[in-house]
XYZ file of C-alpha atoms in Angstrom:
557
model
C 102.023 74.175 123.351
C 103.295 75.540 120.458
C 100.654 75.006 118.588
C 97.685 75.740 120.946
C 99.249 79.278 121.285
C 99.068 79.857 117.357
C 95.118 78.816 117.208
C 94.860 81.056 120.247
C 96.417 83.934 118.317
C 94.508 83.205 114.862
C 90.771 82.628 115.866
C 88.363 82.527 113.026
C 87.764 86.732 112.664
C 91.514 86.730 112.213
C 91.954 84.462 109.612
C 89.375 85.737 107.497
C 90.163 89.211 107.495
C 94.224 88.172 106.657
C 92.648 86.368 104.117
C 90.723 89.221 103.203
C 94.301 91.248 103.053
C 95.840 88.413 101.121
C 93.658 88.604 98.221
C 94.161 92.466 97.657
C 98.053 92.181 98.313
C 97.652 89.457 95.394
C 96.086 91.520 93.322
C 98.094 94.513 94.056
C 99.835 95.736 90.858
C 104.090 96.571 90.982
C 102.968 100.746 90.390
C 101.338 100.462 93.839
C 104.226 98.553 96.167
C 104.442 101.106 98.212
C 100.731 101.396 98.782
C 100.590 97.300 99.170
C 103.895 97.593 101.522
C 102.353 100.078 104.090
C 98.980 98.026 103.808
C 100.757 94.723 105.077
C 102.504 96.410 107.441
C 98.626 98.112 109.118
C 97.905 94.724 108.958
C 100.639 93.124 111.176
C 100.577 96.279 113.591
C 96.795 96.224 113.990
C 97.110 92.044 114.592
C 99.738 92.895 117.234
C 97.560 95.732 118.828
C 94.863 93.761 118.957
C 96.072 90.519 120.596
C 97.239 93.010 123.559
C 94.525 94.825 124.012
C 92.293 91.665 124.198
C 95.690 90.309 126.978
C 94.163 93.553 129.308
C 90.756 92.061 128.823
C 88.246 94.055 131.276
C 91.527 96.142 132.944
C 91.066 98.603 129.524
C 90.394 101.902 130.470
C 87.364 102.061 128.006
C 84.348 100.500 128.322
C 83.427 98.881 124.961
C 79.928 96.689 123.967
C 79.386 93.628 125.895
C 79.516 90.122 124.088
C 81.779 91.424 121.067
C 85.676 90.843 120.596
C 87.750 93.970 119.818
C 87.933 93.972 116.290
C 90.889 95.748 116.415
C 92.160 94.290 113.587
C 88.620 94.127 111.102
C 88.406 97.737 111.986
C 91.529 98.794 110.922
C 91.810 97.194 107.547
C 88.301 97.395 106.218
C 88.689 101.001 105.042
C 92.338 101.255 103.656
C 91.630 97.697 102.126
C 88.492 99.632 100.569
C 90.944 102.364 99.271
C 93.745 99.985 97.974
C 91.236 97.914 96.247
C 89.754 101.153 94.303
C 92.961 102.156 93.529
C 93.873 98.934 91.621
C 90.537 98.858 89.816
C 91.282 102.547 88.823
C 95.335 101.449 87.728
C 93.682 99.103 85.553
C 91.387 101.683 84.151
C 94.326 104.449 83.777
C 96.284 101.374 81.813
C 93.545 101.571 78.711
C 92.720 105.861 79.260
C 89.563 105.142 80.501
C 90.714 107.915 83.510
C 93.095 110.617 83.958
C 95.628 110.337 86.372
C 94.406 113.288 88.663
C 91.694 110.331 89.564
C 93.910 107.764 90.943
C 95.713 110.228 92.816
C 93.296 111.795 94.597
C 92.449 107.933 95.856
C 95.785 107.572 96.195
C 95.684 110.346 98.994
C 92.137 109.045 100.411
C 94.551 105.718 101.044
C 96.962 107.307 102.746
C 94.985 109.704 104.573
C 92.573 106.555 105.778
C 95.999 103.880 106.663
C 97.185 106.851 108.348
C 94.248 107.314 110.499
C 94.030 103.973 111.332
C 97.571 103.841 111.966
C 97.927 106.655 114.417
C 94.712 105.164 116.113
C 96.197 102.103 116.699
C 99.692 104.167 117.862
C 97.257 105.488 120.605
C 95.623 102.320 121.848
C 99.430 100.797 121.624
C 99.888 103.183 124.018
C 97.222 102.612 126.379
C 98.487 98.933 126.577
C 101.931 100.281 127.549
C 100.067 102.227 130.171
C 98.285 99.600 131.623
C 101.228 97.279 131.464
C 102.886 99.965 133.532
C 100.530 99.943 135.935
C 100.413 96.052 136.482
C 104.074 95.639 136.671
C 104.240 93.553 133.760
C 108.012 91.963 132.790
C 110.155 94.439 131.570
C 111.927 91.770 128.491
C 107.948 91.475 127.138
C 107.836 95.577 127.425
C 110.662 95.900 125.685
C 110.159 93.727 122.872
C 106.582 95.333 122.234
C 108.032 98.244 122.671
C 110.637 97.787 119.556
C 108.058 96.089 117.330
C 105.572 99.030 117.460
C 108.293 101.818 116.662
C 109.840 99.628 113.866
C 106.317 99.410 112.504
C 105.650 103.028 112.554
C 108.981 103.941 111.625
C 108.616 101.581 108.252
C 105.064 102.770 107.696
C 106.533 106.342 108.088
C 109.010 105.514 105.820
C 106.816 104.121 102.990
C 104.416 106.749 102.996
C 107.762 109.362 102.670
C 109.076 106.946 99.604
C 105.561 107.094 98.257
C 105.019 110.753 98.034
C 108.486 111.641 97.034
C 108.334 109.423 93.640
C 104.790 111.372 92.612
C 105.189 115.041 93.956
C 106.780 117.462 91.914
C 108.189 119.861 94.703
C 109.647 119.273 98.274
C 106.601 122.084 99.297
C 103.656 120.560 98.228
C 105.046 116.984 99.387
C 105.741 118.632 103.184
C 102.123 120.572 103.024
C 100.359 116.890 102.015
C 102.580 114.788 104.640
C 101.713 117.761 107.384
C 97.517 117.400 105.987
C 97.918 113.192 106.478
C 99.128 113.863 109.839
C 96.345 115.787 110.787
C 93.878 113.038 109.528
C 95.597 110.766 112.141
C 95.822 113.327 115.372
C 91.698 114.211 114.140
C 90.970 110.671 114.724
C 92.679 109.840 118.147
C 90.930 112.727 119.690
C 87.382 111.666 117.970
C 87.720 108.116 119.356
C 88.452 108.750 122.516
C 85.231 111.028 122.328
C 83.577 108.405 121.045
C 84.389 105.700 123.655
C 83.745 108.161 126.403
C 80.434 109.606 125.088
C 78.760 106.429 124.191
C 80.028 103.723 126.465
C 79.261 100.166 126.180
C 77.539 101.136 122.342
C 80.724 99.829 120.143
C 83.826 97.711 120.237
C 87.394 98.993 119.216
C 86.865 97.828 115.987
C 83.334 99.479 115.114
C 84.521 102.630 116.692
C 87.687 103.229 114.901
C 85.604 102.310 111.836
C 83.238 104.754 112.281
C 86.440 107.390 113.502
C 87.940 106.903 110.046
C 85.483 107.240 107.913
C 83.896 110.490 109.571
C 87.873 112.038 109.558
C 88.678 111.412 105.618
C 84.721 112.140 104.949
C 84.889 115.505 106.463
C 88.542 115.884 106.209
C 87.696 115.698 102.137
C 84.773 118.288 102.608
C 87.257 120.946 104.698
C 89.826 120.715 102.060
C 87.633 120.996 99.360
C 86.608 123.777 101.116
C 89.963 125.193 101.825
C 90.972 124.883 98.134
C 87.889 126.787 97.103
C 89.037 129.688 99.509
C 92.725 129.759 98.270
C 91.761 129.034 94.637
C 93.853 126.131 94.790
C 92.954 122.374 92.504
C 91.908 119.937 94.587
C 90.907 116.156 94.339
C 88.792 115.647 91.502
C 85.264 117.594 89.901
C 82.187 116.858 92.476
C 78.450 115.766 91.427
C 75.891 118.371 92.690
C 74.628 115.072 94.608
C 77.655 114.507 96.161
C 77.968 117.811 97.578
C 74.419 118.363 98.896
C 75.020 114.910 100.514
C 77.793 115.800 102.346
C 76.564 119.114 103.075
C 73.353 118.059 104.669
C 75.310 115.818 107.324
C 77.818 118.034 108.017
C 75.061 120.476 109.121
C 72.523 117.342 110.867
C 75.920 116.818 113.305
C 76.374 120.501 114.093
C 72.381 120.739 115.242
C 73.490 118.733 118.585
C 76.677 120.962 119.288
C 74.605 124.324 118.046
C 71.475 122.592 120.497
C 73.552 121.964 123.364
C 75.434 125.315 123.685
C 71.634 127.124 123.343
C 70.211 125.210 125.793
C 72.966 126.320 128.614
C 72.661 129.362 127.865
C 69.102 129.409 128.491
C 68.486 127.280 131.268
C 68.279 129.573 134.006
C 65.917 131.218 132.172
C 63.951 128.885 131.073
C 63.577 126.935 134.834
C 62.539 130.554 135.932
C 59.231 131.161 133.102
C 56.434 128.455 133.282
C 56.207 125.191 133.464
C 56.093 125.008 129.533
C 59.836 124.278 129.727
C 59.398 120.997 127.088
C 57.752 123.091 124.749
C 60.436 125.570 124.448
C 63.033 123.144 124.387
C 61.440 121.452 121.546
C 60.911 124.768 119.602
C 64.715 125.652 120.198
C 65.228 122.358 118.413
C 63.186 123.069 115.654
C 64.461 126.139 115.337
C 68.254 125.138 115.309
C 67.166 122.521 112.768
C 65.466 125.309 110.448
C 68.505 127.301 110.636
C 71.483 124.946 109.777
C 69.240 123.400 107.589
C 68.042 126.218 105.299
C 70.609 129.155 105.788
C 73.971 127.353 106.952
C 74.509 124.691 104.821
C 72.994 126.223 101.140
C 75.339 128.531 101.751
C 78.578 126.098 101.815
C 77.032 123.794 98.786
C 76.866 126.868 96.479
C 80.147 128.323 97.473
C 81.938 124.692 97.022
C 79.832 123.967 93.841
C 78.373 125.751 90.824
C 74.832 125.345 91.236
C 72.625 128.391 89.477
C 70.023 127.959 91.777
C 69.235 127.508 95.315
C 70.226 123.859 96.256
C 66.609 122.726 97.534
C 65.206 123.787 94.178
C 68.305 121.980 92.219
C 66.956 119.075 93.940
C 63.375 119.566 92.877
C 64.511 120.704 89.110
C 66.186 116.977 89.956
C 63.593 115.009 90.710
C 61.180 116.739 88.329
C 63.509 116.035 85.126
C 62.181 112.434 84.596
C 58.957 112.450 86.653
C 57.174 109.476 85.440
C 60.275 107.545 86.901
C 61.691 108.828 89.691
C 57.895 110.064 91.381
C 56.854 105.978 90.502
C 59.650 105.005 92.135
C 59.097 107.579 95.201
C 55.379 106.079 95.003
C 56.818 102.432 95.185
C 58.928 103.225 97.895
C 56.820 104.808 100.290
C 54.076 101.958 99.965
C 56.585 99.454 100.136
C 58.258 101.183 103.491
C 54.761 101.720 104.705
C 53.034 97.885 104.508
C 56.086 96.575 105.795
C 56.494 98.656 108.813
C 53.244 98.479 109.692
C 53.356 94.519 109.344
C 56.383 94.118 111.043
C 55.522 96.599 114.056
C 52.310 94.614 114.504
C 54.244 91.584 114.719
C 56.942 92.307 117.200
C 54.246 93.301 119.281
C 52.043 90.339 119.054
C 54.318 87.558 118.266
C 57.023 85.438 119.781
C 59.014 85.349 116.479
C 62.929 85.960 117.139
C 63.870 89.961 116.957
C 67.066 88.623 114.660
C 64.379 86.895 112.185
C 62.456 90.027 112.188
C 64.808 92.272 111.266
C 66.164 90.376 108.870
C 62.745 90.925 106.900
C 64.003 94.888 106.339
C 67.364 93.041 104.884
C 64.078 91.586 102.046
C 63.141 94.907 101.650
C 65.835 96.976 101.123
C 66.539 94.043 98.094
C 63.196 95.045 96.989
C 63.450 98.608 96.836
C 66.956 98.972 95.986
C 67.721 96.714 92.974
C 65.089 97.949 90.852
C 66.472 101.831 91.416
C 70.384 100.523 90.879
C 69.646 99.174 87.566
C 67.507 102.412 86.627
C 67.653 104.850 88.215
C 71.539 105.003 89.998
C 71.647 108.627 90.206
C 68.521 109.458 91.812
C 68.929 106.262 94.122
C 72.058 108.032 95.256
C 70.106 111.169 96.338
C 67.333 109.139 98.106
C 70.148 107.107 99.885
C 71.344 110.655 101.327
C 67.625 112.170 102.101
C 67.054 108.507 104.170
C 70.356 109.226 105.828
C 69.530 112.577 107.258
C 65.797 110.875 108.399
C 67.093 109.009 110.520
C 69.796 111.620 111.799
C 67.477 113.796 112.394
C 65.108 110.993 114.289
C 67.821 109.420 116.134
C 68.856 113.100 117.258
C 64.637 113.685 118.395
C 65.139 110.091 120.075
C 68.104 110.490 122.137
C 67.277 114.161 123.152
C 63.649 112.980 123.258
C 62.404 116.140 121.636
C 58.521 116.810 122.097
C 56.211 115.151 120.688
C 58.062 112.827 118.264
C 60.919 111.586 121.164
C 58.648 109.217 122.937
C 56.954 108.105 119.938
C 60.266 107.055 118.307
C 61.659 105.938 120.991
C 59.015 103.689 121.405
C 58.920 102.874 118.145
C 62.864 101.776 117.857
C 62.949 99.481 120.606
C 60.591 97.399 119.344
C 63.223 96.218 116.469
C 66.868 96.645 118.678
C 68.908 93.745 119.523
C 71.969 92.974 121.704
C 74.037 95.121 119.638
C 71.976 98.560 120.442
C 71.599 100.514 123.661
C 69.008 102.790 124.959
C 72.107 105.462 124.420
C 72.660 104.867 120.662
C 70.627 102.663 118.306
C 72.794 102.121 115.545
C 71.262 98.818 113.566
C 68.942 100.932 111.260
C 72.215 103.098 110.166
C 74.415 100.553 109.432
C 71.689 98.722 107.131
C 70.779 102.057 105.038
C 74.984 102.717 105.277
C 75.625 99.013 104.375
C 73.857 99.343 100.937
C 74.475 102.968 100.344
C 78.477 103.136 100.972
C 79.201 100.733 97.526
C 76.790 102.454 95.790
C 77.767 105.447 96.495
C 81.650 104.199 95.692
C 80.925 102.917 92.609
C 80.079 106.452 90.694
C 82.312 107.157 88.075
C 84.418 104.257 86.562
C 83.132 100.946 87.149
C 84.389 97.679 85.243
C 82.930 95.213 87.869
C 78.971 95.928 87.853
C 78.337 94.044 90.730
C 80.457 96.462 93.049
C 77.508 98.742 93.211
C 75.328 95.546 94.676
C 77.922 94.594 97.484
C 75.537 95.785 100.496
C 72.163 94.749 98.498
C 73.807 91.069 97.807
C 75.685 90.751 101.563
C 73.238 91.785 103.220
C 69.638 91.527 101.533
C 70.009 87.914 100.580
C 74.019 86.924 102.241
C 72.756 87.631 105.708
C 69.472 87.137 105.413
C 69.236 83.649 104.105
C 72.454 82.428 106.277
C 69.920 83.654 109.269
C 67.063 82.576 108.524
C 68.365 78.840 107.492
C 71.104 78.873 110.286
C 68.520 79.605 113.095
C 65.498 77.038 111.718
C 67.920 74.120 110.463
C 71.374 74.643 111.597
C 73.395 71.742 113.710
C 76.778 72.312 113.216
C 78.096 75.570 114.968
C 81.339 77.291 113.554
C 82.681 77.409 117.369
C 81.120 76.543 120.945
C 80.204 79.295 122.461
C 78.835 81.105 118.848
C 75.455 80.901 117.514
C 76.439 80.810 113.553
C 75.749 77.501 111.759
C 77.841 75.736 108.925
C 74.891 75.477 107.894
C 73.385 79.052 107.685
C 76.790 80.431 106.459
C 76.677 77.500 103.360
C 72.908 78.967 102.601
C 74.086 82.533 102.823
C 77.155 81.659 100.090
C 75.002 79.764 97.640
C 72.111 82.451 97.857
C 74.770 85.375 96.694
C 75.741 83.308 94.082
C 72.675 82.252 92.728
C 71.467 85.844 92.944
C 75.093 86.775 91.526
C 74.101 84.607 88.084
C 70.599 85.959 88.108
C 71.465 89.071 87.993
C 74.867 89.635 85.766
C 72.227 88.484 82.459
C 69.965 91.576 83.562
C 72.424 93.531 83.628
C 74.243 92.383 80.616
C 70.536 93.304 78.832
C 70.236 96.818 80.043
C 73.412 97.639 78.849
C 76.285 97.314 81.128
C 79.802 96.788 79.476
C 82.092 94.455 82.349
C 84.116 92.427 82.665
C 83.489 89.920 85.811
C 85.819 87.718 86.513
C 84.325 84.684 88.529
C 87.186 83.324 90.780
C 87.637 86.836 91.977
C 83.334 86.557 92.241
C 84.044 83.616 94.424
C 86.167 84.195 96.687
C 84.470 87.864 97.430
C 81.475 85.622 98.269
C 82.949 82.757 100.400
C 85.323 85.772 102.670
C 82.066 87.615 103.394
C 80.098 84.851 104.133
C 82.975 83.487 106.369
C 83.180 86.564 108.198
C 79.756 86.841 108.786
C 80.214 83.377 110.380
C 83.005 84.197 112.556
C 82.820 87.906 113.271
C 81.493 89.374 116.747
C 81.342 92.833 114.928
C 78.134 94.387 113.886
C 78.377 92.417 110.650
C 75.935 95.134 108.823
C 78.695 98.072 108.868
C 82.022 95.330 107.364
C 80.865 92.632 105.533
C 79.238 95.176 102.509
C 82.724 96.802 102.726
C 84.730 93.386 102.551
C 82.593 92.423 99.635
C 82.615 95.549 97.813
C 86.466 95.438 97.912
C 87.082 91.924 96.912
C 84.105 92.764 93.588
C 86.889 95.339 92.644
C 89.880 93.199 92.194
């Protein structure tokens, strides 16, 4: 009985990811126990959450996607595990001057601010379960006892995070004002998530939402402080690329156009249902308008008051581009005929053919491998610009889609649906996102110091040729299944490993000849390849958005 309750408790997703949290505790060096303490201690609490929230089953107030497990516990870890595992590749750089030590403390604060989001997340969904255990008239003992074990979780977490600031800050003030700044990470993202759940229900489990919840609360909770400093003339975090900053400009602005759009468009109802019938029109040329203005007033405005740039930041980005033009307009020319002949081929076949929608889209995972590797190698820094112009493409569609904005909605709606799967919803169609996101996010993590050249490659590897092959082989020869009711094959996930490796030892020679100093070690290689290929075997999540994450972290040990 025994027994039976413990594989109950530990189902395959579990395992992997504590396996995933044993290898970083491993390599976790003595400078950061207290980071590794408070990491290990997420862990357990998010395990614990998780196993009763999944107890409520359908009785949870929020409705999350059909057919996928929580992922309470994937969720919470992926992005502090991210931070911890940066932070020991930059302890190892500190150790031989290779950075200064304003570096590792700024991720140092990104770890803290992320476990701390996560945490208070989890506090809240703790919570809920309390709630709703109220409300069935569950036994008081079990109450109790859950009770105790989340505040002596928090309490220790607390009391970590105190221990940890008070051995690096230099005065009791700045210490309070960064504990007080933490706190407001985690308070951010309870009240995003539950905005989340409610406005796009049935589009994400626990675990994708509080993923996404994190990362958009230290993102912009980064960009507000940066700005913040700027205002009070106060240092902050460490010196920004001009990429980086019209990056995050540019989205900040694409996710106020909905908020700006919406408040217009009540305003102007009544008189709009009162003119002629050319309502759409008008609506569509508010849009446009909206866009326009965020886009070319708004947020220049920010990027040159956060950053130095001598010009305006649209022409920085053509002096940009223009700087090595045989290169970077070649590679613009290879991309766009490389996006267009495989759109168009793939369109006409999901139209015409009875191929499987999973094979199909795993042809884009091909082609990202093909357009991507070549600009990594070459051309990183313009690679990381293009990642950010794709980004706000498909913002900007997605936001035309779901308002259906004349005369591109339709069209793209149209369009997208042809390509969706199980995991999107008319509401949201998210696959395209995480893809782009999934080989964007390590490159983009990978700027500055970088002893492990195949971090930069975690999405391109995972997912280009991880996922694709384990798919492809799984669903045409696979026999043995991982678990009855799953479709993943031992077979698919044992194609998948081998592929990354093969294309692991292809590619460390190339990069050995263009230049790149490393050092690789190929256990740690290994196992970073067999956890991500197990989780894309096991995990109900959209594997897209986690597994280039998981990977990237493990490279970086």
């Amino acid at each position: 009985m025994a027994t039976g309750m413990a594989s109950s408790m530990l189902n395959g997703e579990r395992a992997v990811v504590l396996l995933f949290v044993s290898s970083i505790l491993y390599s976790t060096r003595i400078s950061l126990l207290y980071e590794g303490l408070s990491f290990s201690l997420l862990t357990i609490f998010a395990l614990f959450v998780e196993i009763s929230v999944e107890s409520y089953g359908s009785a949870f107030p929020f409705k999350t996607r059909p057919g996928a497990s929580s992922g309470i516990l994937l969720g919470a870890v992926t992005l502090p595990g991210v931070a911890i595992s940066k932070l020991i590749q930059l302890s190892r750089a500190l150790s031989v001057h290779e950075v200064g030590v304003e570096e590792v403390e700024f991720i140092r604060l990104q770890y803290w601010a992320t476990s701390t989001t996560c945490l208070c997340v989890l506090v809240f969904l703790c919570f809920m379960c309390h709630h709703e255990s109220k409300k069935t008239n569950s036994v008081s003992l079990h109450n109790d006892c859950h009770m105790k074990f989340s505040i002596s979780s928090i309490a220790l977490f607390i009391a970590v995070c105190y221990l940890s600031f008070s051995a690096k800050s230099s005065s009791k003030w700045n210490m309070a004002l960064t504990l007080l700044w933490i706190v407001c990470h985690g308070v951010a993202a309870v009240k995003f998530i539950q905005h989340v759940l409610n406005t796009f229900p049935a589009c994400a489990s626990f675990g994708e939402a509080l993923l996404v919840t994190a990362g958009f609360v230290v993102y912009f909770g980064d960009m507000f402080a940066c700005t913040t400093a700027r205002l009070s003339s106060i240092a902050y975090g460490v010196e920004r690329s001009e990429i980086n900053t019209i990056i995050q400009g540019m989205l900040l602005g694409l996710l106020i156009i909905p908020i700006l759009f919406k408040s217009i468009l009540k305003k102007w109802e009544l008189y709009m249902t009162m003119t002629s019938s050319n309502t759409e029109v008008k609506r569509s040329t508010i849009f446009y308008l909206c866009l326009a203005f965020i886009l070319l007033s708004i947020v220049p405005l920010w990027m040159q008051f956060v950053q130095d740039f001598h010009v305006h930041p649209f022409l920085w980005v053509l002096k940009f581009v223009f700087s090595e033009p045989h290169k970077r307009l070649s590679l613009c020319v290879y991309w766009v005929a490389v996006i267009c002949a495989s759109v168009l081929r793939f369109y006409n076949i999901s139209k015409n053919s009875k191929i499987e929608r999973i094979l199909l889209r795993k042809y884009y995972h091909l082609v990202a491998v093909l357009m991507f590797v070549p600009a990594v190698i070459f051309q990183p820094l313009f690679l990381n610009l293009a990642f950010g112009a794709a980004l706000g493409v498909f913002l900007v569609l997605e936001i035309i889609r779901v308002w259906r904005i004349w005369p591109l909605g339709a069209v793209v709606h149209k369009f997208m649906n042809a390509f969706t799967d199980h995991r999107d919803s008319d509401l949201l169609i998210v696959s395209h996102f995480s893809l782009l996101l999934g080989c964007a996010l390590p490159i983009w993590m990978s700027s500055g110091f970088n002893d492990r050249p195949l971090a930069p490659f975690a999405g391109i590897l995972s997912l280009g040729i991880g996922d694709t092959m384990a798919s492809m082989v799984g669903y045409k020869y696979g026999v043995l299944r991982w678990s009855k009711t799953g479709k993943k094959t031992v077979e698919g996930t044992a194609a998948g490993i081998t592929s990354v490796l093969a294309a692991c030892s292809a590619l460390l020679p190339l990069l050995a000849a263009t230049g790149h100093m490393f050092t690789q070690h190929w256990l740690s290689l290994l196992m970073a390849v067999i956890v991500s290929g197990l989780l894309e075997a096991y995990t109900a999540q959209l594997d897209n958005a986690f597994i280039p994450l998981i990977f990237y972290s493990l490279l970086c040990l």
